PDB file of C-alpha atoms in Angstrom:
ATOM      1  CA  MET W   1     -42.569  60.865 -60.152  1.00  0.00           C
ATOM      2  CA  PRO W   2     -43.294  59.201 -63.544  1.00  0.00           C
ATOM      3  CA  TYR W   3     -46.771  57.722 -63.843  1.00  0.00           C
ATOM      4  CA  PRO W   4     -45.530  54.211 -64.822  1.00  0.00           C
ATOM      5  CA  ILE W   5     -43.619  54.126 -61.510  1.00  0.00           C
ATOM      6  CA  ILE W   6     -46.722  55.325 -59.636  1.00  0.00           C
ATOM      7  CA  LEU W   7     -48.841  52.554 -61.169  1.00  0.00           C
ATOM      8  CA  LEU W   8     -46.188  49.927 -60.420  1.00  0.00           C
ATOM      9  CA  VAL W   9     -45.949  51.016 -56.786  1.00  0.00           C
ATOM     10  CA  LEU W  10     -49.736  51.001 -56.380  1.00  0.00           C
ATOM     11  CA  PHE W  11     -49.800  47.473 -57.791  1.00  0.00           C
ATOM     12  CA  ALA W  12     -47.120  46.504 -55.272  1.00  0.00           C
ATOM     13  CA  ALA W  13     -49.291  48.045 -52.535  1.00  0.00           C
ATOM     14  CA  LEU W  14     -52.179  45.762 -53.485  1.00  0.00           C
ATOM     15  CA  LEU W  15     -49.889  42.730 -53.422  1.00  0.00           C
ATOM     16  CA  HIS W  16     -48.463  43.791 -50.054  1.00  0.00           C
ATOM     17  CA  ALA W  17     -51.890  44.164 -48.448  1.00  0.00           C
ATOM     18  CA  SER W  18     -52.883  40.745 -49.798  1.00  0.00           C
ATOM     19  CA  TRP W  19     -50.017  38.841 -48.222  1.00  0.00           C
ATOM     20  CA  ASN W  20     -50.392  40.731 -44.924  1.00  0.00           C
ATOM     21  CA  ALA W  21     -54.062  39.734 -44.819  1.00  0.00           C
ATOM     22  CA  LEU W  22     -53.005  36.152 -45.471  1.00  0.00           C
ATOM     23  CA  LEU W  23     -50.535  36.323 -42.588  1.00  0.00           C
ATOM     24  CA  ARG W  24     -53.025  37.970 -40.218  1.00  0.00           C
ATOM     25  CA  GLY W  25     -55.611  35.283 -40.976  1.00  0.00           C
ATOM     26  CA  GLY W  26     -53.240  32.393 -40.255  1.00  0.00           C
ATOM     27  CA  ALA W  27     -53.337  30.338 -37.054  1.00  0.00           C
ATOM     28  CA  ASP W  28     -49.548  30.115 -36.567  1.00  0.00           C
ATOM     29  CA  ARG W  29     -48.180  33.359 -37.971  1.00  0.00           C
ATOM     30  CA  LEU W  30     -44.515  32.733 -37.183  1.00  0.00           C
ATOM     31  CA  TRP W  31     -44.676  29.436 -39.080  1.00  0.00           C
ATOM     32  CA  SER W  32     -46.565  31.071 -41.966  1.00  0.00           C
ATOM     33  CA  MET W  33     -44.035  33.906 -42.180  1.00  0.00           C
ATOM     34  CA  THR W  34     -41.141  31.446 -42.176  1.00  0.00           C
ATOM     35  CA  VAL W  35     -42.701  29.365 -44.955  1.00  0.00           C
ATOM     36  CA  MET W  36     -43.144  32.587 -46.921  1.00  0.00           C
ATOM     37  CA  CYS W  37     -39.439  33.294 -46.432  1.00  0.00           C
ATOM     38  CA  LEU W  38     -38.566  29.803 -47.664  1.00  0.00           C
ATOM     39  CA  ALA W  39     -40.472  30.589 -50.856  1.00  0.00           C
ATOM     40  CA  VAL W  40     -38.599  33.888 -51.123  1.00  0.00           C
ATOM     41  CA  ALA W  41     -35.241  32.115 -50.689  1.00  0.00           C
ATOM     42  CA  ILE W  42     -35.986  29.433 -53.291  1.00  0.00           C
ATOM     43  CA  ALA W  43     -37.332  31.866 -55.894  1.00  0.00           C
ATOM     44  CA  SER W  44     -34.584  34.431 -55.309  1.00  0.00           C
ATOM     45  CA  GLY W  45     -31.833  31.815 -55.406  1.00  0.00           C
ATOM     46  CA  GLY W  46     -33.231  30.419 -58.645  1.00  0.00           C
ATOM     47  CA  VAL W  47     -33.131  33.847 -60.280  1.00  0.00           C
ATOM     48  CA  ALA W  48     -29.782  34.894 -58.755  1.00  0.00           C
ATOM     49  CA  VAL W  49     -27.813  32.165 -60.560  1.00  0.00           C
ATOM     50  CA  PHE W  50     -28.743  33.745 -63.885  1.00  0.00           C
ATOM     51  CA  LEU W  51     -27.671  37.265 -62.909  1.00  0.00           C
ATOM     52  CA  ASP W  52     -24.315  38.865 -62.297  1.00  0.00           C
ATOM     53  CA  PRO W  53     -23.836  39.725 -58.602  1.00  0.00           C
ATOM     54  CA  PRO W  54     -24.474  43.347 -57.616  1.00  0.00           C
ATOM     55  CA  ALA W  55     -21.493  45.680 -57.352  1.00  0.00           C
ATOM     56  CA  PRO W  56     -19.226  45.047 -54.313  1.00  0.00           C
ATOM     57  CA  ALA W  57     -20.098  48.469 -52.885  1.00  0.00           C
ATOM     58  CA  SER W  58     -23.647  47.244 -52.259  1.00  0.00           C
ATOM     59  CA  TRP W  59     -22.883  44.011 -50.398  1.00  0.00           C
ATOM     60  CA  PHE W  60     -22.794  45.644 -46.969  1.00  0.00           C
ATOM     61  CA  TYR W  61     -26.344  46.843 -47.636  1.00  0.00           C
ATOM     62  CA  VAL W  62     -27.408  43.385 -48.839  1.00  0.00           C
ATOM     63  CA  VAL W  63     -26.377  41.837 -45.512  1.00  0.00           C
ATOM     64  CA  LEU W  64     -27.701  44.696 -43.373  1.00  0.00           C
ATOM     65  CA  SER W  65     -31.066  44.686 -45.119  1.00  0.00           C
ATOM     66  CA  ALA W  66     -31.450  40.899 -44.756  1.00  0.00           C
ATOM     67  CA  VAL W  67     -30.878  41.181 -40.994  1.00  0.00           C
ATOM     68  CA  LEU W  68     -33.311  44.113 -40.723  1.00  0.00           C
ATOM     69  CA  HIS W  69     -35.942  42.138 -42.642  1.00  0.00           C
ATOM     70  CA  VAL W  70     -35.717  39.324 -40.090  1.00  0.00           C
ATOM     71  CA  GLY W  71     -36.299  41.849 -37.303  1.00  0.00           C
ATOM     72  CA  TYR W  72     -39.251  43.219 -39.253  1.00  0.00           C
ATOM     73  CA  ASN W  73     -40.716  39.719 -39.630  1.00  0.00           C
ATOM     74  CA  LEU W  74     -40.496  38.999 -35.901  1.00  0.00           C
ATOM     75  CA  PHE W  75     -42.056  42.324 -34.907  1.00  0.00           C
ATOM     76  CA  LEU W  76     -44.822  42.007 -37.511  1.00  0.00           C
ATOM     77  CA  VAL W  77     -45.759  38.516 -36.341  1.00  0.00           C
ATOM     78  CA  ARG W  78     -45.810  39.690 -32.727  1.00  0.00           C
ATOM     79  CA  SER W  79     -47.956  42.736 -33.546  1.00  0.00           C
ATOM     80  CA  TYR W  80     -50.554  40.559 -35.323  1.00  0.00           C
ATOM     81  CA  LYS W  81     -50.765  38.249 -32.315  1.00  0.00           C
ATOM     82  CA  VAL W  82     -52.994  40.685 -30.424  1.00  0.00           C
ATOM     83  CA  GLY W  83     -53.892  43.386 -32.979  1.00  0.00           C
ATOM     84  CA  ASP W  84     -56.391  43.565 -35.848  1.00  0.00           C
ATOM     85  CA  LEU W  85     -55.167  43.998 -39.410  1.00  0.00           C
ATOM     86  CA  GLY W  86     -57.182  47.229 -39.609  1.00  0.00           C
ATOM     87  CA  GLN W  87     -55.302  48.767 -36.658  1.00  0.00           C
ATOM     88  CA  THR W  88     -51.840  47.222 -36.558  1.00  0.00           C
ATOM     89  CA  TYR W  89     -51.198  47.504 -40.283  1.00  0.00           C
ATOM     90  CA  PRO W  90     -51.965  51.257 -40.514  1.00  0.00           C
ATOM     91  CA  ILE W  91     -49.655  52.121 -37.609  1.00  0.00           C
ATOM     92  CA  SER W  92     -46.708  50.093 -38.862  1.00  0.00           C
ATOM     93  CA  ARG W  93     -47.109  51.282 -42.442  1.00  0.00           C
ATOM     94  CA  GLY W  94     -48.174  54.860 -41.659  1.00  0.00           C
ATOM     95  CA  SER W  95     -45.206  55.633 -39.440  1.00  0.00           C
ATOM     96  CA  SER W  96     -42.623  54.580 -42.016  1.00  0.00           C
ATOM     97  CA  PRO W  97     -42.881  57.171 -44.865  1.00  0.00           C
ATOM     98  CA  VAL W  98     -41.901  60.099 -42.622  1.00  0.00           C
ATOM     99  CA  LEU W  99     -39.062  58.076 -41.090  1.00  0.00           C
ATOM    100  CA  ILE W 100     -37.879  57.025 -44.548  1.00  0.00           C
ATOM    101  CA  THR W 101     -37.969  60.609 -45.814  1.00  0.00           C
ATOM    102  CA  LEU W 102     -35.831  61.707 -42.857  1.00  0.00           C
ATOM    103  CA  GLY W 103     -33.470  58.767 -43.266  1.00  0.00           C
ATOM    104  CA  ALA W 104     -33.091  59.358 -46.997  1.00  0.00           C
ATOM    105  CA  ALA W 105     -32.291  63.031 -46.342  1.00  0.00           C
ATOM    106  CA  VAL W 106     -29.665  62.180 -43.710  1.00  0.00           C
ATOM    107  CA  PHE W 107     -28.023  59.127 -45.292  1.00  0.00           C
ATOM    108  CA  ALA W 108     -28.667  59.576 -49.029  1.00  0.00           C
ATOM    109  CA  GLY W 109     -28.767  63.369 -49.334  1.00  0.00           C
ATOM    110  CA  GLU W 110     -32.239  63.377 -50.856  1.00  0.00           C
ATOM    111  CA  SER W 111     -34.385  66.485 -51.058  1.00  0.00           C
ATOM    112  CA  VAL W 112     -38.141  66.365 -51.543  1.00  0.00           C
ATOM    113  CA  SER W 113     -40.409  69.024 -53.049  1.00  0.00           C
ATOM    114  CA  ALA W 114     -42.861  70.890 -50.836  1.00  0.00           C
ATOM    115  CA  SER W 115     -45.857  69.256 -52.527  1.00  0.00           C
ATOM    116  CA  SER W 116     -44.367  65.797 -52.035  1.00  0.00           C
ATOM    117  CA  LEU W 117     -43.669  66.546 -48.366  1.00  0.00           C
ATOM    118  CA  LEU W 118     -47.278  67.613 -47.920  1.00  0.00           C
ATOM    119  CA  GLY W 119     -48.420  64.479 -49.726  1.00  0.00           C
ATOM    120  CA  ILE W 120     -46.251  62.269 -47.509  1.00  0.00           C
ATOM    121  CA  ALA W 121     -47.652  63.980 -44.398  1.00  0.00           C
ATOM    122  CA  LEU W 122     -51.226  63.469 -45.612  1.00  0.00           C
ATOM    123  CA  VAL W 123     -50.626  59.828 -46.468  1.00  0.00           C
ATOM    124  CA  SER W 124     -48.964  59.108 -43.112  1.00  0.00           C
ATOM    125  CA  GLY W 125     -51.576  61.042 -41.133  1.00  0.00           C
ATOM    126  CA  GLY W 126     -54.443  59.400 -42.979  1.00  0.00           C
ATOM    127  CA  ILE W 127     -52.959  55.963 -42.503  1.00  0.00           C
ATOM    128  CA  ILE W 128     -52.363  56.385 -38.770  1.00  0.00           C
ATOM    129  CA  SER W 129     -55.860  57.810 -38.272  1.00  0.00           C
ATOM    130  CA  LEU W 130     -57.217  54.435 -39.391  1.00  0.00           C
ATOM    131  CA  ALA W 131     -55.880  52.948 -36.167  1.00  0.00           C
ATOM    132  CA  PHE W 132     -57.923  55.238 -33.877  1.00  0.00           C
ATOM    133  CA  ARG W 133     -61.125  54.170 -32.168  1.00  0.00           C
ATOM    134  CA  GLY W 134     -63.012  57.324 -31.299  1.00  0.00           C
ATOM    135  CA  ARG W 135     -60.361  59.675 -29.953  1.00  0.00           C
ATOM    136  CA  ARG W 136     -58.187  56.937 -28.528  1.00  0.00           C
ATOM    137  CA  LEU W 137     -55.319  55.078 -30.109  1.00  0.00           C
ATOM    138  CA  ALA W 138     -56.259  51.864 -28.323  1.00  0.00           C
ATOM    139  CA  VAL W 139     -53.948  49.297 -29.878  1.00  0.00           C
ATOM    140  CA  PRO W 140     -52.745  46.430 -27.645  1.00  0.00           C
ATOM    141  CA  SER W 141     -49.770  45.777 -29.941  1.00  0.00           C
ATOM    142  CA  LEU W 142     -48.767  49.461 -30.291  1.00  0.00           C
ATOM    143  CA  PRO W 143     -45.062  49.059 -29.309  1.00  0.00           C
ATOM    144  CA  TYR W 144     -44.625  46.202 -31.767  1.00  0.00           C
ATOM    145  CA  ALA W 145     -46.538  48.033 -34.514  1.00  0.00           C
ATOM    146  CA  LEU W 146     -44.313  51.102 -34.096  1.00  0.00           C
ATOM    147  CA  GLY W 147     -41.239  48.876 -33.934  1.00  0.00           C
ATOM    148  CA  THR W 148     -42.346  47.291 -37.194  1.00  0.00           C
ATOM    149  CA  GLY W 149     -42.569  50.769 -38.739  1.00  0.00           C
ATOM    150  CA  CYS W 150     -39.014  51.527 -37.604  1.00  0.00           C
ATOM    151  CA  PHE W 151     -37.745  48.321 -39.193  1.00  0.00           C
ATOM    152  CA  ILE W 152     -39.604  49.180 -42.421  1.00  0.00           C
ATOM    153  CA  ALA W 153     -37.917  52.585 -42.503  1.00  0.00           C
ATOM    154  CA  ALA W 154     -34.484  51.117 -41.751  1.00  0.00           C
ATOM    155  CA  TYR W 155     -34.546  48.419 -44.420  1.00  0.00           C
ATOM    156  CA  SER W 156     -36.178  50.723 -46.989  1.00  0.00           C
ATOM    157  CA  VAL W 157     -33.440  53.359 -46.709  1.00  0.00           C
ATOM    158  CA  THR W 158     -30.818  50.590 -46.688  1.00  0.00           C
ATOM    159  CA  ASP W 159     -32.260  49.068 -49.853  1.00  0.00           C
ATOM    160  CA  GLY W 160     -32.673  52.428 -51.554  1.00  0.00           C
ATOM    161  CA  ILE W 161     -28.967  53.162 -51.067  1.00  0.00           C
ATOM    162  CA  GLY W 162     -27.891  49.596 -51.814  1.00  0.00           C
ATOM    163  CA  ALA W 163     -29.900  49.356 -55.030  1.00  0.00           C
ATOM    164  CA  ARG W 164     -28.336  52.575 -56.316  1.00  0.00           C
ATOM    165  CA  LEU W 165     -24.824  51.384 -55.473  1.00  0.00           C
ATOM    166  CA  SER W 166     -25.430  47.938 -56.944  1.00  0.00           C
ATOM    167  CA  GLY W 167     -25.740  49.097 -60.552  1.00  0.00           C
ATOM    168  CA  ALA W 168     -28.387  46.386 -60.944  1.00  0.00           C
ATOM    169  CA  PRO W 169     -31.478  46.742 -58.723  1.00  0.00           C
ATOM    170  CA  MET W 170     -32.887  43.356 -59.740  1.00  0.00           C
ATOM    171  CA  ALA W 171     -29.659  41.544 -58.840  1.00  0.00           C
ATOM    172  CA  TYR W 172     -29.515  43.420 -55.547  1.00  0.00           C
ATOM    173  CA  THR W 173     -33.108  42.417 -54.784  1.00  0.00           C
ATOM    174  CA  VAL W 174     -32.712  38.703 -55.405  1.00  0.00           C
ATOM    175  CA  TRP W 175     -29.399  38.397 -53.527  1.00  0.00           C
ATOM    176  CA  MET W 176     -30.747  40.308 -50.527  1.00  0.00           C
ATOM    177  CA  CYS W 177     -33.999  38.334 -50.524  1.00  0.00           C
ATOM    178  CA  ALA W 178     -32.149  35.017 -50.856  1.00  0.00           C
ATOM    179  CA  LEU W 179     -30.068  35.836 -47.776  1.00  0.00           C
ATOM    180  CA  TRP W 180     -33.126  37.078 -45.853  1.00  0.00           C
ATOM    181  CA  GLY W 181     -35.041  33.949 -46.890  1.00  0.00           C
ATOM    182  CA  VAL W 182     -32.307  31.768 -45.400  1.00  0.00           C
ATOM    183  CA  LEU W 183     -31.853  33.744 -42.184  1.00  0.00           C
ATOM    184  CA  MET W 184     -35.527  33.671 -41.163  1.00  0.00           C
ATOM    185  CA  PRO W 185     -35.835  29.841 -41.206  1.00  0.00           C
ATOM    186  CA  ALA W 186     -32.578  29.669 -39.247  1.00  0.00           C
ATOM    187  CA  VAL W 187     -34.109  31.908 -36.586  1.00  0.00           C
ATOM    188  CA  TYR W 188     -37.288  29.814 -36.557  1.00  0.00           C
ATOM    189  CA  ILE W 189     -35.324  26.588 -36.124  1.00  0.00           C
ATOM    190  CA  GLY W 190     -33.433  28.201 -33.258  1.00  0.00           C
ATOM    191  CA  LEU W 191     -36.739  29.043 -31.570  1.00  0.00           C
ATOM    192  CA  ARG W 192     -38.776  25.908 -32.279  1.00  0.00           C
ATOM    193  CA  GLY W 193     -36.560  23.281 -33.906  1.00  0.00           C
ATOM    194  CA  PRO W 194     -36.510  21.901 -37.487  1.00  0.00           C
ATOM    195  CA  LYS W 195     -39.312  19.338 -37.057  1.00  0.00           C
ATOM    196  CA  SER W 196     -41.907  22.069 -36.485  1.00  0.00           C
ATOM    197  CA  LEU W 197     -40.890  23.948 -39.630  1.00  0.00           C
ATOM    198  CA  PHE W 198     -40.751  21.085 -42.110  1.00  0.00           C
ATOM    199  CA  ASN W 199     -43.874  19.305 -40.856  1.00  0.00           C
ATOM    200  CA  LEU W 200     -46.283  19.737 -43.759  1.00  0.00           C
ATOM    201  CA  ARG W 201     -49.568  21.117 -42.426  1.00  0.00           C
ATOM    202  CA  PRO W 202     -52.670  22.876 -43.786  1.00  0.00           C
ATOM    203  CA  GLY W 203     -51.846  26.299 -45.138  1.00  0.00           C
ATOM    204  CA  PHE W 204     -48.335  25.416 -46.339  1.00  0.00           C
ATOM    205  CA  PHE W 205     -48.974  26.027 -50.026  1.00  0.00           C
ATOM    206  CA  THR W 206     -50.997  29.176 -49.323  1.00  0.00           C
ATOM    207  CA  ALA W 207     -48.127  30.605 -47.241  1.00  0.00           C
ATOM    208  CA  PHE W 208     -45.613  29.542 -49.903  1.00  0.00           C
ATOM    209  CA  ALA W 209     -47.618  31.388 -52.563  1.00  0.00           C
ATOM    210  CA  GLY W 210     -47.830  34.393 -50.240  1.00  0.00           C
ATOM    211  CA  GLY W 211     -44.040  34.453 -50.098  1.00  0.00           C
ATOM    212  CA  LEU W 212     -43.816  34.669 -53.882  1.00  0.00           C
ATOM    213  CA  VAL W 213     -46.339  37.514 -53.865  1.00  0.00           C
ATOM    214  CA  SER W 214     -44.333  39.372 -51.206  1.00  0.00           C
ATOM    215  CA  LEU W 215     -41.137  38.935 -53.247  1.00  0.00           C
ATOM    216  CA  LEU W 216     -42.739  40.413 -56.348  1.00  0.00           C
ATOM    217  CA  ALA W 217     -44.190  43.301 -54.322  1.00  0.00           C
ATOM    218  CA  TYR W 218     -40.902  44.271 -52.723  1.00  0.00           C
ATOM    219  CA  GLY W 219     -38.914  43.767 -55.914  1.00  0.00           C
ATOM    220  CA  ILE W 220     -41.128  46.408 -57.526  1.00  0.00           C
ATOM    221  CA  ILE W 221     -40.469  48.782 -54.614  1.00  0.00           C
ATOM    222  CA  ILE W 222     -36.685  48.403 -54.797  1.00  0.00           C
ATOM    223  CA  TYR W 223     -36.830  49.000 -58.550  1.00  0.00           C
ATOM    224  CA  ALA W 224     -38.835  52.182 -57.939  1.00  0.00           C
ATOM    225  CA  MET W 225     -36.531  53.440 -55.166  1.00  0.00           C
ATOM    226  CA  ALA W 226     -33.509  53.041 -57.411  1.00  0.00           C
ATOM    227  CA  GLY W 227     -34.749  55.935 -59.539  1.00  0.00           C
ATOM    228  CA  ALA W 228     -37.278  57.882 -57.455  1.00  0.00           C
ATOM    229  CA  PRO W 229     -37.254  59.563 -54.011  1.00  0.00           C
ATOM    230  CA  MET W 230     -37.471  56.927 -51.275  1.00  0.00           C
ATOM    231  CA  GLY W 231     -39.968  58.815 -49.120  1.00  0.00           C
ATOM    232  CA  ALA W 232     -42.373  59.359 -52.012  1.00  0.00           C
ATOM    233  CA  VAL W 233     -42.156  55.722 -53.110  1.00  0.00           C
ATOM    234  CA  SER W 234     -42.725  54.598 -49.522  1.00  0.00           C
ATOM    235  CA  ALA W 235     -45.752  56.854 -49.086  1.00  0.00           C
ATOM    236  CA  LEU W 236     -47.301  55.492 -52.271  1.00  0.00           C
ATOM    237  CA  ARG W 237     -46.556  51.938 -51.177  1.00  0.00           C
ATOM    238  CA  GLU W 238     -48.298  52.525 -47.871  1.00  0.00           C
ATOM    239  CA  THR W 239     -51.558  53.205 -49.688  1.00  0.00           C
ATOM    240  CA  SER W 240     -51.735  49.431 -49.291  1.00  0.00           C
ATOM    241  CA  VAL W 241     -53.690  50.217 -46.104  1.00  0.00           C
ATOM    242  CA  LEU W 242     -56.615  51.157 -48.354  1.00  0.00           C
ATOM    243  CA  PHE W 243     -56.542  47.675 -49.811  1.00  0.00           C
ATOM    244  CA  ALA W 244     -56.011  46.195 -46.338  1.00  0.00           C
ATOM    245  CA  ALA W 245     -59.099  47.997 -45.022  1.00  0.00           C
ATOM    246  CA  LEU W 246     -61.207  46.563 -47.848  1.00  0.00           C
ATOM    247  CA  ILE W 247     -59.736  43.067 -47.463  1.00  0.00           C
ATOM    248  CA  GLY W 248     -60.300  43.215 -43.701  1.00  0.00           C
ATOM    249  CA  TYR W 249     -63.930  44.232 -44.277  1.00  0.00           C
ATOM    250  CA  PHE W 250     -64.820  41.711 -46.968  1.00  0.00           C
ATOM    251  CA  PHE W 251     -62.754  38.697 -45.873  1.00  0.00           C
ATOM    252  CA  LEU W 252     -61.791  39.058 -42.177  1.00  0.00           C
ATOM    253  CA  GLY W 253     -65.034  40.421 -40.736  1.00  0.00           C
ATOM    254  CA  GLU W 254     -63.557  43.791 -39.717  1.00  0.00           C
ATOM    255  CA  THR W 255     -65.577  47.031 -39.765  1.00  0.00           C
ATOM    256  CA  LEU W 256     -65.447  49.767 -42.410  1.00  0.00           C
ATOM    257  CA  THR W 257     -66.466  53.038 -40.737  1.00  0.00           C
ATOM    258  CA  VAL W 258     -66.980  56.610 -41.916  1.00  0.00           C
ATOM    259  CA  ARG W 259     -63.624  57.454 -40.294  1.00  0.00           C
ATOM    260  CA  LYS W 260     -61.917  54.859 -42.477  1.00  0.00           C
ATOM    261  CA  VAL W 261     -63.574  56.208 -45.617  1.00  0.00           C
ATOM    262  CA  LEU W 262     -62.505  59.795 -44.774  1.00  0.00           C
ATOM    263  CA  ALA W 263     -58.977  58.585 -44.039  1.00  0.00           C
ATOM    264  CA  CYS W 264     -58.932  56.930 -47.447  1.00  0.00           C
ATOM    265  CA  VAL W 265     -59.858  60.267 -49.057  1.00  0.00           C
ATOM    266  CA  VAL W 266     -56.966  61.981 -47.226  1.00  0.00           C
ATOM    267  CA  ILE W 267     -54.572  59.223 -48.335  1.00  0.00           C
ATOM    268  CA  ALA W 268     -55.738  59.486 -51.943  1.00  0.00           C
ATOM    269  CA  THR W 269     -55.206  63.289 -51.836  1.00  0.00           C
ATOM    270  CA  GLY W 270     -51.696  62.792 -50.530  1.00  0.00           C
ATOM    271  CA  THR W 271     -51.014  60.268 -53.280  1.00  0.00           C
ATOM    272  CA  ILE W 272     -52.064  62.780 -55.945  1.00  0.00           C
ATOM    273  CA  LEU W 273     -49.733  65.434 -54.443  1.00  0.00           C
ATOM    274  CA  ILE W 274     -46.821  63.001 -54.455  1.00  0.00           C
ATOM    275  CA  GLY W 275     -47.502  62.129 -58.071  1.00  0.00           C
TER     276      GLY W 275
END
């Protein structure tokens, strides 16, 4: 994988960990996530009008990915309701690179080198190990965290294929994100009503800014997947757990143990092998 792509993906990982920490620290995470999606919709729609639409062959993937992203949002919010950032985030992110590699092989015909496969395994294993306490994987939100990982894998493979078919990864990204950004508020209104969503409250502008950060982070990932193996890009992206561990320690009062440091070394080794 070219080093400029590696650096871009690592930057996206930092952005991704930042907005997840913002979401985890919020009082009403469903509301915060929906406000973030509103920001995504507005920004994406504003950019989309200046771009030609993606190729017709990619529109099925645009719609499918938008729906999968809504499912991801709901599972992520639910997993953070009872789980720490330092546990929930590693499970959801660590389970996805292997699933994406398998999905890309089945649905996109991708093959990955032996060193990259080893790197993906190390990254995933190191990430998941961050969720253990002693020898136990004691995570109250485990089903939702794993479900989140499945949604990540599903929309990542969908977007990898769609971006390649689109002929214009940036156009694909903004059209998909605009649709996703509209669907999530619609789901929220169905659950709680419009008054709850549009009632300006503390944290609105922070969540709105978080949405813009998340859009930039995922736009970088789609750009990378359009020209590089999906599993390798995903594994590099999931090094965001390193940033999440540090953010959790410095800003959310979570612990940073020897196990976490060793897991970070394993993840860094896997990243080098992928590169």
